[in-house]
Each structure stands twice: as C-alpha cells, then as structure tokens.
PDB file of C-alpha atoms in Angstrom:
ATOM      1  CA  MET A   1      -4.507  23.313 -17.532  1.00  0.00           C
ATOM      2  CA  ALA A   2      -1.617  20.999 -15.891  1.00  0.00           C
ATOM      3  CA  THR A   3      -3.859  20.951 -12.720  1.00  0.00           C
ATOM      4  CA  ASN A   4      -6.883  19.883 -14.604  1.00  0.00           C
ATOM      5  CA  ASP A   5      -5.186  17.139 -16.567  1.00  0.00           C
ATOM      6  CA  SER A   6      -4.113  15.723 -13.094  1.00  0.00           C
ATOM      7  CA  VAL A   7      -7.564  16.030 -11.598  1.00  0.00           C
ATOM      8  CA  ASN A   8      -8.890  14.147 -14.607  1.00  0.00           C
ATOM      9  CA  VAL A   9      -6.162  11.301 -14.341  1.00  0.00           C
ATOM     10  CA  LEU A  10      -6.879  10.941 -10.447  1.00  0.00           C
ATOM     11  CA  ASN A  11     -10.853  10.742 -11.140  1.00  0.00           C
ATOM     12  CA  SER A  12     -10.391   8.329 -14.248  1.00  0.00           C
ATOM     13  CA  ALA A  13      -8.044   6.031 -11.650  1.00  0.00           C
ATOM     14  CA  TYR A  14     -10.718   6.366  -9.129  1.00  0.00           C
ATOM     15  CA  LEU A  15     -13.572   5.475 -11.669  1.00  0.00           C
ATOM     16  CA  ALA A  16     -11.354   2.293 -12.800  1.00  0.00           C
ATOM     17  CA  VAL A  17     -10.855   1.329  -9.311  1.00  0.00           C
ATOM     18  CA  GLU A  18     -14.469   1.403  -8.394  1.00  0.00           C
ATOM     19  CA  TYR A  19     -15.615  -0.303 -11.642  1.00  0.00           C
ATOM     20  CA  ILE A  20     -13.180  -3.205 -10.723  1.00  0.00           C
ATOM     21  CA  GLU A  21     -14.635  -3.400  -7.130  1.00  0.00           C
ATOM     22  CA  SER A  22     -18.041  -3.790  -8.539  1.00  0.00           C
ATOM     23  CA  PHE A  23     -16.840  -7.508  -9.610  1.00  0.00           C
ATOM     24  CA  LEU A  24     -15.325  -8.336  -6.263  1.00  0.00           C
ATOM     25  CA  PRO A  25     -17.616 -10.046  -3.487  1.00  0.00           C
ATOM     26  CA  ASP A  26     -18.892  -8.245  -0.630  1.00  0.00           C
ATOM     27  CA  ASN A  27     -16.516  -8.218   2.338  1.00  0.00           C
ATOM     28  CA  PRO A  28     -17.708 -10.106   4.844  1.00  0.00           C
ATOM     29  CA  LEU A  29     -15.702  -8.025   7.556  1.00  0.00           C
ATOM     30  CA  GLN A  30     -17.346  -4.416   6.654  1.00  0.00           C
ATOM     31  CA  GLN A  31     -20.623  -4.825   8.476  1.00  0.00           C
ATOM     32  CA  PRO A  32     -18.811  -6.158  11.730  1.00  0.00           C
ATOM     33  CA  PHE A  33     -16.341  -3.123  11.455  1.00  0.00           C
ATOM     34  CA  LYS A  34     -18.744  -0.910  10.975  1.00  0.00           C
ATOM     35  CA  ASN A  35     -20.785  -2.121  14.016  1.00  0.00           C
ATOM     36  CA  ALA A  36     -17.575  -1.835  16.139  1.00  0.00           C
ATOM     37  CA  TRP A  37     -16.879   1.868  14.555  1.00  0.00           C
ATOM     38  CA  ASN A  38     -20.135   3.153  15.245  1.00  0.00           C
ATOM     39  CA  TYR A  39     -20.164   1.194  18.842  1.00  0.00           C
ATOM     40  CA  MET A  40     -16.757   3.263  19.609  1.00  0.00           C
ATOM     41  CA  LEU A  41     -18.151   6.603  18.574  1.00  0.00           C
ATOM     42  CA  ASP A  42     -21.226   5.798  20.596  1.00  0.00           C
ATOM     43  CA  ASN A  43     -19.700   4.947  23.729  1.00  0.00           C
ATOM     44  CA  TYR A  44     -16.143   7.134  23.887  1.00  0.00           C
ATOM     45  CA  THR A  45     -15.480  10.766  23.827  1.00  0.00           C
ATOM     46  CA  LYS A  46     -13.482  12.064  20.417  1.00  0.00           C
ATOM     47  CA  PHE A  47     -10.881  12.777  23.193  1.00  0.00           C
ATOM     48  CA  GLN A  48     -10.566   9.196  24.187  1.00  0.00           C
ATOM     49  CA  ILE A  49     -10.823   7.777  20.788  1.00  0.00           C
ATOM     50  CA  ALA A  50      -7.870  10.027  19.497  1.00  0.00           C
ATOM     51  CA  THR A  51      -5.829   9.663  22.773  1.00  0.00           C
ATOM     52  CA  TRP A  52      -6.117   6.088  23.885  1.00  0.00           C
ATOM     53  CA  GLY A  53      -7.317   4.713  20.669  1.00  0.00           C
ATOM     54  CA  SER A  54      -4.226   5.675  19.222  1.00  0.00           C
ATOM     55  CA  LEU A  55      -2.168   4.357  21.884  1.00  0.00           C
ATOM     56  CA  ILE A  56      -3.837   0.968  21.688  1.00  0.00           C
ATOM     57  CA  VAL A  57      -3.410   0.554  17.912  1.00  0.00           C
ATOM     58  CA  HIS A  58       0.402   1.575  18.296  1.00  0.00           C
ATOM     59  CA  GLU A  59       1.249  -0.426  21.408  1.00  0.00           C
ATOM     60  CA  ALA A  60      -0.913  -3.656  20.005  1.00  0.00           C
ATOM     61  CA  SER A  61       0.542  -3.330  16.285  1.00  0.00           C
ATOM     62  CA  TYR A  62       3.843  -2.709  17.406  1.00  0.00           C
ATOM     63  CA  PHE A  63       4.465  -5.954  19.609  1.00  0.00           C
ATOM     64  CA  LEU A  64       1.950  -8.223  17.506  1.00  0.00           C
ATOM     65  CA  LEU A  65       4.049  -7.349  14.423  1.00  0.00           C
ATOM     66  CA  CYS A  66       7.194  -7.746  16.496  1.00  0.00           C
ATOM     67  CA  LEU A  67       6.068 -11.185  17.411  1.00  0.00           C
ATOM     68  CA  PRO A  68       6.691 -13.479  14.101  1.00  0.00           C
ATOM     69  CA  GLY A  69      10.616 -12.145  14.245  1.00  0.00           C
ATOM     70  CA  PHE A  70      10.491 -13.260  18.039  1.00  0.00           C
ATOM     71  CA  ILE A  71       9.374 -16.180  17.504  1.00  0.00           C
ATOM     72  CA  PHE A  72      11.718 -17.045  14.505  1.00  0.00           C
ATOM     73  CA  GLN A  73      14.713 -17.437  16.849  1.00  0.00           C
ATOM     74  CA  PHE A  74      13.438 -20.578  18.538  1.00  0.00           C
ATOM     75  CA  ILE A  75      12.725 -22.253  14.811  1.00  0.00           C
ATOM     76  CA  PRO A  76      15.738 -23.955  13.539  1.00  0.00           C
ATOM     77  CA  TYR A  77      14.137 -23.848  10.081  1.00  0.00           C
ATOM     78  CA  MET A  78      13.957 -20.265  10.039  1.00  0.00           C
ATOM     79  CA  GLN A  79      17.714 -19.596  10.766  1.00  0.00           C
ATOM     80  CA  LYS A  80      18.665 -20.090   7.377  1.00  0.00           C
ATOM     81  CA  TYR A  81      16.584 -16.958   6.527  1.00  0.00           C
ATOM     82  CA  LYS A  82      18.379 -14.834   8.977  1.00  0.00           C
ATOM     83  CA  ILE A  83      20.891 -12.276   7.610  1.00  0.00           C
ATOM     84  CA  GLN A  84      23.467 -12.172   9.929  1.00  0.00           C
ATOM     85  CA  GLN A  85      23.553 -15.717  11.134  1.00  0.00           C
ATOM     86  CA  ASP A  86      26.641 -15.256  13.098  1.00  0.00           C
ATOM     87  CA  LYS A  87      24.963 -12.739  15.380  1.00  0.00           C
ATOM     88  CA  PRO A  88      22.063 -14.420  17.162  1.00  0.00           C
ATOM     89  CA  GLU A  89      19.634 -12.343  19.433  1.00  0.00           C
ATOM     90  CA  THR A  90      20.585 -12.573  23.067  1.00  0.00           C
ATOM     91  CA  TRP A  91      18.073 -12.324  26.145  1.00  0.00           C
ATOM     92  CA  GLU A  92      20.097  -9.560  27.430  1.00  0.00           C
ATOM     93  CA  LYS A  93      19.892  -7.281  24.412  1.00  0.00           C
ATOM     94  CA  GLN A  94      16.154  -8.111  24.040  1.00  0.00           C
ATOM     95  CA  TRP A  95      15.559  -6.920  27.624  1.00  0.00           C
ATOM     96  CA  LYS A  96      17.714  -3.962  27.433  1.00  0.00           C
ATOM     97  CA  CYS A  97      15.671  -2.980  23.882  1.00  0.00           C
ATOM     98  CA  PHE A  98      12.356  -3.646  25.777  1.00  0.00           C
ATOM     99  CA  LYS A  99      12.815  -1.400  28.702  1.00  0.00           C
ATOM    100  CA  THR A 100      14.137   1.524  26.311  1.00  0.00           C
ATOM    101  CA  LEU A 101      11.198   0.897  24.213  1.00  0.00           C
ATOM    102  CA  LEU A 102       8.516   1.340  27.025  1.00  0.00           C
ATOM    103  CA  PHE A 103      10.366   4.428  27.990  1.00  0.00           C
ATOM    104  CA  ASN A 104      10.266   5.932  24.568  1.00  0.00           C
ATOM    105  CA  HIS A 105       6.556   4.769  23.995  1.00  0.00           C
ATOM    106  CA  PHE A 106       5.134   6.330  27.020  1.00  0.00           C
ATOM    107  CA  PHE A 107       7.403   9.397  27.961  1.00  0.00           C
ATOM    108  CA  ILE A 108       8.250  10.365  24.484  1.00  0.00           C
ATOM    109  CA  GLN A 109       5.308   9.226  22.011  1.00  0.00           C
ATOM    110  CA  LEU A 110       2.564   9.502  24.519  1.00  0.00           C
ATOM    111  CA  PRO A 111       2.798  13.229  25.169  1.00  0.00           C
ATOM    112  CA  LEU A 112       2.883  13.429  21.237  1.00  0.00           C
ATOM    113  CA  ILE A 113      -0.206  11.219  20.860  1.00  0.00           C
ATOM    114  CA  CYS A 114      -1.903  13.341  23.550  1.00  0.00           C
ATOM    115  CA  GLY A 115      -2.058  16.308  20.684  1.00  0.00           C
ATOM    116  CA  THR A 116      -3.838  14.074  18.225  1.00  0.00           C
ATOM    117  CA  TYR A 117      -7.351  15.055  19.481  1.00  0.00           C
ATOM    118  CA  TYR A 118      -6.432  18.765  19.227  1.00  0.00           C
ATOM    119  CA  PHE A 119      -4.831  18.081  15.662  1.00  0.00           C
ATOM    120  CA  THR A 120      -8.313  16.445  14.450  1.00  0.00           C
ATOM    121  CA  GLU A 121     -10.299  19.444  15.965  1.00  0.00           C
ATOM    122  CA  TYR A 122      -8.056  22.088  14.517  1.00  0.00           C
ATOM    123  CA  PHE A 123      -8.393  20.714  11.193  1.00  0.00           C
ATOM    124  CA  ASN A 124     -11.839  19.096  11.491  1.00  0.00           C
ATOM    125  CA  ILE A 125     -10.982  15.724  10.645  1.00  0.00           C
ATOM    126  CA  PRO A 126     -14.176  13.549  10.842  1.00  0.00           C
ATOM    127  CA  TYR A 127     -14.662  10.578  12.743  1.00  0.00           C
ATOM    128  CA  GLU A 128     -18.104   9.164  11.485  1.00  0.00           C
ATOM    129  CA  TRP A 129     -18.218   6.052   9.480  1.00  0.00           C
ATOM    130  CA  ALA A 130     -20.340   7.872   6.646  1.00  0.00           C
ATOM    131  CA  GLU A 131     -17.371   9.983   5.766  1.00  0.00           C
ATOM    132  CA  MET A 132     -14.554   7.298   5.857  1.00  0.00           C
ATOM    133  CA  PRO A 133     -12.842   7.161   2.806  1.00  0.00           C
ATOM    134  CA  ARG A 134     -12.911   3.924   0.632  1.00  0.00           C
ATOM    135  CA  TRP A 135     -10.063   1.331   0.661  1.00  0.00           C
ATOM    136  CA  TYR A 136      -8.468   2.337  -2.197  1.00  0.00           C
ATOM    137  CA  VAL A 137      -8.260   6.176  -1.364  1.00  0.00           C
ATOM    138  CA  LEU A 138      -6.895   4.855   1.861  1.00  0.00           C
ATOM    139  CA  VAL A 139      -4.124   2.994   0.408  1.00  0.00           C
ATOM    140  CA  ALA A 140      -3.246   5.518  -1.855  1.00  0.00           C
ATOM    141  CA  GLN A 141      -3.242   8.132   0.960  1.00  0.00           C
ATOM    142  CA  CYS A 142      -0.658   5.597   3.001  1.00  0.00           C
ATOM    143  CA  PHE A 143       1.396   5.119   0.037  1.00  0.00           C
ATOM    144  CA  GLY A 144       1.743   8.943  -0.110  1.00  0.00           C
ATOM    145  CA  CYS A 145       2.342   9.263   3.412  1.00  0.00           C
ATOM    146  CA  ALA A 146       5.225   6.360   2.856  1.00  0.00           C
ATOM    147  CA  VAL A 147       7.002   8.681   0.051  1.00  0.00           C
ATOM    148  CA  ILE A 148       6.843  11.651   2.077  1.00  0.00           C
ATOM    149  CA  GLU A 149       8.334   9.948   5.215  1.00  0.00           C
ATOM    150  CA  ASP A 150      11.001   8.188   3.201  1.00  0.00           C
ATOM    151  CA  ALA A 151      12.088  11.551   1.760  1.00  0.00           C
ATOM    152  CA  TRP A 152      12.388  12.925   5.322  1.00  0.00           C
ATOM    153  CA  HIS A 153      14.007   9.823   6.799  1.00  0.00           C
ATOM    154  CA  TYR A 154      16.831   9.641   3.929  1.00  0.00           C
ATOM    155  CA  PHE A 155      17.981  13.319   4.374  1.00  0.00           C
ATOM    156  CA  LEU A 156      17.585  13.483   8.274  1.00  0.00           C
ATOM    157  CA  HIS A 157      18.934   9.952   9.032  1.00  0.00           C
ATOM    158  CA  ARG A 158      21.781  10.803   6.723  1.00  0.00           C
ATOM    159  CA  LEU A 159      22.560  14.057   8.479  1.00  0.00           C
ATOM    160  CA  LEU A 160      22.497  12.140  11.779  1.00  0.00           C
ATOM    161  CA  HIS A 161      25.103   9.849  10.544  1.00  0.00           C
ATOM    162  CA  HIS A 162      27.599  13.050  10.525  1.00  0.00           C
ATOM    163  CA  LYS A 163      30.596  12.477  12.127  1.00  0.00           C
ATOM    164  CA  ARG A 164      30.316  15.435  14.436  1.00  0.00           C
ATOM    165  CA  ILE A 165      26.723  14.490  15.583  1.00  0.00           C
ATOM    166  CA  TYR A 166      26.439  10.665  15.311  1.00  0.00           C
ATOM    167  CA  LYS A 167      27.963   9.515  18.711  1.00  0.00           C
ATOM    168  CA  TYR A 168      25.360  11.975  20.354  1.00  0.00           C
ATOM    169  CA  ILE A 169      22.279  10.638  19.048  1.00  0.00           C
ATOM    170  CA  HIS A 170      22.258   8.098  16.159  1.00  0.00           C
ATOM    171  CA  LYS A 171      24.896   5.820  18.014  1.00  0.00           C
ATOM    172  CA  VAL A 172      22.090   4.675  20.303  1.00  0.00           C
ATOM    173  CA  HIS A 173      20.017   2.559  17.472  1.00  0.00           C
ATOM    174  CA  HIS A 174      23.408   1.325  16.279  1.00  0.00           C
ATOM    175  CA  GLU A 175      24.197  -0.269  19.454  1.00  0.00           C
ATOM    176  CA  PHE A 176      22.756  -3.440  17.729  1.00  0.00           C
ATOM    177  CA  VAL A 177      24.988  -4.476  14.706  1.00  0.00           C
ATOM    178  CA  SER A 178      22.427  -7.194  13.799  1.00  0.00           C
ATOM    179  CA  PRO A 179      19.103  -5.778  14.400  1.00  0.00           C
ATOM    180  CA  PHE A 180      15.750  -7.562  15.484  1.00  0.00           C
ATOM    181  CA  GLY A 181      11.862  -6.450  14.865  1.00  0.00           C
ATOM    182  CA  MET A 182      11.776  -5.051  18.507  1.00  0.00           C
ATOM    183  CA  GLN A 183      14.683  -2.789  17.868  1.00  0.00           C
ATOM    184  CA  ALA A 184      13.011  -0.616  14.960  1.00  0.00           C
ATOM    185  CA  GLU A 185      12.153   2.182  17.666  1.00  0.00           C
ATOM    186  CA  TYR A 186      15.244   1.464  19.780  1.00  0.00           C
ATOM    187  CA  ALA A 187      16.568   5.259  19.608  1.00  0.00           C
ATOM    188  CA  HIS A 188      17.733   8.265  21.233  1.00  0.00           C
ATOM    189  CA  PRO A 189      14.554  10.560  22.517  1.00  0.00           C
ATOM    190  CA  LEU A 190      16.062  13.182  20.103  1.00  0.00           C
ATOM    191  CA  GLU A 191      16.105  10.773  17.066  1.00  0.00           C
ATOM    192  CA  THR A 192      12.427   9.647  17.809  1.00  0.00           C
ATOM    193  CA  LEU A 193      11.492  13.533  17.519  1.00  0.00           C
ATOM    194  CA  ILE A 194      13.552  13.970  14.687  1.00  0.00           C
ATOM    195  CA  LEU A 195      13.061  11.248  12.385  1.00  0.00           C
ATOM    196  CA  GLY A 196       9.310  10.851  13.474  1.00  0.00           C
ATOM    197  CA  THR A 197       8.564  14.060  12.312  1.00  0.00           C
ATOM    198  CA  GLY A 198       8.527  12.478   8.940  1.00  0.00           C
ATOM    199  CA  PHE A 199       5.479  10.393  10.109  1.00  0.00           C
ATOM    200  CA  PHE A 200       3.303  13.398  10.549  1.00  0.00           C
ATOM    201  CA  ILE A 201       4.025  15.465   7.729  1.00  0.00           C
ATOM    202  CA  GLY A 202       2.118  13.135   5.497  1.00  0.00           C
ATOM    203  CA  ILE A 203      -0.757  13.013   8.060  1.00  0.00           C
ATOM    204  CA  VAL A 204      -0.959  16.839   7.617  1.00  0.00           C
ATOM    205  CA  VAL A 205      -1.091  16.577   3.839  1.00  0.00           C
ATOM    206  CA  PHE A 206      -3.702  13.867   3.363  1.00  0.00           C
ATOM    207  CA  CYS A 207      -5.624  13.236   6.331  1.00  0.00           C
ATOM    208  CA  ASN A 208      -9.359  13.737   6.002  1.00  0.00           C
ATOM    209  CA  HIS A 209     -10.404  11.003   8.385  1.00  0.00           C
ATOM    210  CA  VAL A 210      -9.262   9.534  11.738  1.00  0.00           C
ATOM    211  CA  ILE A 211      -8.969   6.420  10.437  1.00  0.00           C
ATOM    212  CA  LEU A 212      -5.927   7.624   8.107  1.00  0.00           C
ATOM    213  CA  LEU A 213      -3.881   8.221  11.774  1.00  0.00           C
ATOM    214  CA  TRP A 214      -4.437   4.464  12.458  1.00  0.00           C
ATOM    215  CA  ALA A 215      -3.924   3.028   8.922  1.00  0.00           C
ATOM    216  CA  TRP A 216      -0.736   4.645   8.682  1.00  0.00           C
ATOM    217  CA  VAL A 217       0.448   3.675  11.968  1.00  0.00           C
ATOM    218  CA  ILE A 218       0.183   0.448  11.169  1.00  0.00           C
ATOM    219  CA  CYS A 219       1.650   0.429   7.504  1.00  0.00           C
ATOM    220  CA  ARG A 220       4.637   2.389   9.094  1.00  0.00           C
ATOM    221  CA  LEU A 221       5.093   0.168  11.800  1.00  0.00           C
ATOM    222  CA  MET A 222       4.703  -2.979   9.299  1.00  0.00           C
ATOM    223  CA  GLU A 223       7.749  -1.760   7.356  1.00  0.00           C
ATOM    224  CA  THR A 224      10.079  -0.501  10.030  1.00  0.00           C
ATOM    225  CA  ILE A 225       9.662  -3.874  11.695  1.00  0.00           C
ATOM    226  CA  ASP A 226      10.348  -5.494   8.820  1.00  0.00           C
ATOM    227  CA  VAL A 227      13.411  -3.906   7.740  1.00  0.00           C
ATOM    228  CA  HIS A 228      14.550  -4.442  11.133  1.00  0.00           C
ATOM    229  CA  SER A 229      13.442  -8.056  11.560  1.00  0.00           C
ATOM    230  CA  GLY A 230      16.999  -9.390  10.430  1.00  0.00           C
ATOM    231  CA  TYR A 231      15.383 -12.161   8.666  1.00  0.00           C
ATOM    232  CA  ASP A 232      14.946 -12.194   4.746  1.00  0.00           C
ATOM    233  CA  VAL A 233      11.667 -14.470   4.487  1.00  0.00           C
ATOM    234  CA  PRO A 234      10.590 -15.315   0.937  1.00  0.00           C
ATOM    235  CA  LEU A 235       7.364 -14.745  -0.302  1.00  0.00           C
ATOM    236  CA  ASN A 236       7.249 -11.347   1.926  1.00  0.00           C
ATOM    237  CA  PRO A 237       4.216  -9.782   0.507  1.00  0.00           C
ATOM    238  CA  LEU A 238       6.084  -6.128   1.160  1.00  0.00           C
ATOM    239  CA  HIS A 239       8.238  -6.946  -1.740  1.00  0.00           C
ATOM    240  CA  LEU A 240       5.113  -6.422  -4.324  1.00  0.00           C
ATOM    241  CA  VAL A 241       5.676  -2.843  -3.377  1.00  0.00           C
ATOM    242  CA  PRO A 242       7.721  -1.128  -6.272  1.00  0.00           C
ATOM    243  CA  PHE A 243      10.910  -0.167  -5.115  1.00  0.00           C
ATOM    244  CA  TYR A 244      10.453  -1.506  -1.631  1.00  0.00           C
ATOM    245  CA  ALA A 245      13.722  -1.690   0.319  1.00  0.00           C
ATOM    246  CA  GLY A 246      13.412  -4.719   2.654  1.00  0.00           C
ATOM    247  CA  ALA A 247      15.479  -6.326   5.369  1.00  0.00           C
ATOM    248  CA  ARG A 248      18.526  -7.013   3.525  1.00  0.00           C
ATOM    249  CA  PHE A 249      18.893  -3.516   2.444  1.00  0.00           C
ATOM    250  CA  HIS A 250      18.368  -2.139   6.035  1.00  0.00           C
ATOM    251  CA  ASP A 251      20.576  -4.867   7.519  1.00  0.00           C
ATOM    252  CA  PHE A 252      23.358  -3.689   5.555  1.00  0.00           C
ATOM    253  CA  HIS A 253      23.224  -0.312   6.893  1.00  0.00           C
ATOM    254  CA  HIS A 254      23.449  -1.822  10.487  1.00  0.00           C
ATOM    255  CA  MET A 255      26.332  -4.039   9.426  1.00  0.00           C
ATOM    256  CA  ASN A 256      28.412  -1.164   7.933  1.00  0.00           C
ATOM    257  CA  PHE A 257      26.877   1.953   9.547  1.00  0.00           C
ATOM    258  CA  ILE A 258      26.953   3.875   5.977  1.00  0.00           C
ATOM    259  CA  GLY A 259      24.595   4.114   3.177  1.00  0.00           C
ATOM    260  CA  ASN A 260      21.236   2.903   2.429  1.00  0.00           C
ATOM    261  CA  TYR A 261      19.733   5.646   4.797  1.00  0.00           C
ATOM    262  CA  ALA A 262      16.107   5.633   3.313  1.00  0.00           C
ATOM    263  CA  SER A 263      13.485   3.930   5.241  1.00  0.00           C
ATOM    264  CA  THR A 264      11.360   2.335   2.858  1.00  0.00           C
ATOM    265  CA  PHE A 265      12.165   3.039  -1.046  1.00  0.00           C
ATOM    266  CA  THR A 266      15.569   2.341  -2.803  1.00  0.00           C
ATOM    267  CA  TRP A 267      15.241   5.427  -5.211  1.00  0.00           C
ATOM    268  CA  TRP A 268      17.127   8.194  -2.826  1.00  0.00           C
ATOM    269  CA  ASP A 269      19.959   5.748  -2.237  1.00  0.00           C
ATOM    270  CA  ARG A 270      19.895   5.161  -5.826  1.00  0.00           C
ATOM    271  CA  ILE A 271      19.992   9.002  -6.927  1.00  0.00           C
ATOM    272  CA  PHE A 272      22.728   9.911  -4.534  1.00  0.00           C
ATOM    273  CA  GLY A 273      24.839   6.764  -4.858  1.00  0.00           C
ATOM    274  CA  THR A 274      24.721   6.197  -1.255  1.00  0.00           C
ATOM    275  CA  ASP A 275      23.708   2.521  -2.260  1.00  0.00           C
ATOM    276  CA  SER A 276      26.884   1.822  -4.088  1.00  0.00           C
ATOM    277  CA  GLN A 277      28.691  -0.503  -1.323  1.00  0.00           C
ATOM    278  CA  PHE A 278      25.586  -2.537  -0.956  1.00  0.00           C
ATOM    279  CA  VAL A 279      25.207  -3.156  -4.705  1.00  0.00           C
ATOM    280  CA  ALA A 280      28.903  -4.108  -4.515  1.00  0.00           C
ATOM    281  CA  TYR A 281      28.030  -6.645  -1.709  1.00  0.00           C
ATOM    282  CA  GLN A 282      25.316  -8.223  -3.305  1.00  0.00           C
ATOM    283  CA  GLU A 283      27.394  -8.916  -6.677  1.00  0.00           C
ATOM    284  CA  LYS A 284      29.957 -10.272  -4.405  1.00  0.00           C
ATOM    285  CA  GLU A 285      27.801 -12.475  -2.780  1.00  0.00           C
ATOM    286  CA  LYS A 286      26.197 -13.577  -6.306  1.00  0.00           C
ATOM    287  CA  LYS A 287      29.480 -14.552  -7.255  1.00  0.00           C
ATOM    288  CA  HIS A 288      30.158 -16.554  -4.326  1.00  0.00           C
ATOM    289  CA  LEU A 289      27.035 -18.591  -4.441  1.00  0.00           C
ATOM    290  CA  MET A 290      27.714 -19.170  -8.129  1.00  0.00           C
ATOM    291  CA  LYS A 291      31.088 -20.444  -7.350  1.00  0.00           C
ATOM    292  CA  LYS A 292      29.518 -22.821  -4.576  1.00  0.00           C
ATOM    293  CA  LYS A 293      27.009 -24.178  -6.905  1.00  0.00           C
ATOM    294  CA  ALA A 294      29.751 -24.908  -9.511  1.00  0.00           C
ATOM    295  CA  LYS A 295      31.416 -27.066  -7.072  1.00  0.00           C
TER     296      LYS A 295
END
C-alpha cells in the first residue's frame, strides 16, 4: 500500500512538471544538442563514447569550473569575498596541486573510467536519443545521487579523520589550510578511491541512460569545486539548493581540521552535532560585525 502511494505521488509530480513545461517556450538548444548527440552515436563506438567521452567531460568540466576561482585571485575587487584573506594562493602551491591532479586523473581515475563501457553493457544502459530521460527526471536523479554521495562522504570522511589513520591518507588533502578550486580533487590515491566510491553508488541506483553519468559528473564537480573555491560569492545559484553547505561551511573544515564532514548538504553534521564549532564561529562573527557597525 505504501509503495503504491509513493508511486502515485511520483506520477503526480511528473504530471505536474509536464503541465508546467507545456507553458514554457521551446528550448532553442535542444535541436542542436540532438544533432550533436546523434552525430556522436553515428561516428563513434559505444566504447569510445563511454571511455573517451567520459574523460573529456570530466577534464573539460573540472578545469573550466576551476577557472573563475583561478581568475578571482588577480581581481582586487573579488578579494573581499575570499574567506581566508590572510592566506592568498601561491604559484608554488597551485603548481604542486596541478601536478598531483594530473597523476590522479590519468593514473587513478582513467582506469576507473575505462570500466564505464562494461558497466553500461552489463546493465543494458541505453545511449540512444529517443531513450534519454526528460530534463526534470535528470535533475531529480542527480539530486538523488547527491544525497547518496553526501551520506557516504560524511561517514567515510569522518573515519578518515580518525587519529590512527588521518596522517596516512587524508592529511594529503589538508596540506592546504586555505583551499582553492583546483584543490577539490587533490588527495591521496587511496582517498580518491574511498570517497570516490560514493559517486558511483547513485549511478548504480539511478542510471537509466549514459547521459546521467555525464550530468552527475558535472553536478558533482560543480559542487566540490565551489565548496573548495575559498570564495563566498553572493548570488551563488547553488545556494538555492535546500540545505546546501557552500564554501564557508567547508572552508571552516580546512581551517580547523574537524567538523563539517559532509560534502554537499548540512543535515548529517547537524544530526550528529559535528557542525557545533562552525555554528559557534558564525555566532562570534555575527557579534563582531554588529560591534563594528555600532562603531
């Protein structure tokens, strides 16, 4: 009975979104995207699409999303939005980060990406345009993947901070007390595998088309680069996502090496009280600002 009620609620939600969508103007990018997608299917094998397509999506998305934060360091106006203003980025740190990233991307992540084709074949995941899910289904699936990944990340990230294992694995990621966007995937190879597992769980649960693989890659990179950016920029559209943690939340974790363990949302830290120091810090900052304004 409960299952039927859940199905009815989901069906009603889909119908409501479809009804709203009927009033929206046609997407001018849909036809060019369809043409490009079909061209890709006609000219490349599934193995090439799943492997090299996924690699290109990951690398292009990662470094393009890192670009705004990289540029901010050269714009004096943006420095007022930098969270740790006393710790500017240095070329030495950024170059070291870039070299480690290239190693992780091509010697750790690429071998995993090579398994994408076999994953899609084993689960009969389609590539065809006609079977591509609607945009709102894709958004819901990405949100579901984020919820699952966030839970995995919270508990495993917290475990990696245990005093008996911290110095062997997670300490690498904390080399930079003041994070910057490119540092999002700067980590020990074992950490890349341990925390990265959470990324794939949602794919196993929700994936019904290869497009979800790429959409979820982009969403996850957008989030993790944002929280590592070191900048709390106003009007950030990601803050419209309910319970979104954001850069200040994660930046505090890098400053103090404790608490705020979740990757995307705030609820696990609130439930287990691991955001208590952050909450106290925010209250202290508010009082300081109020005193400043009073003067």
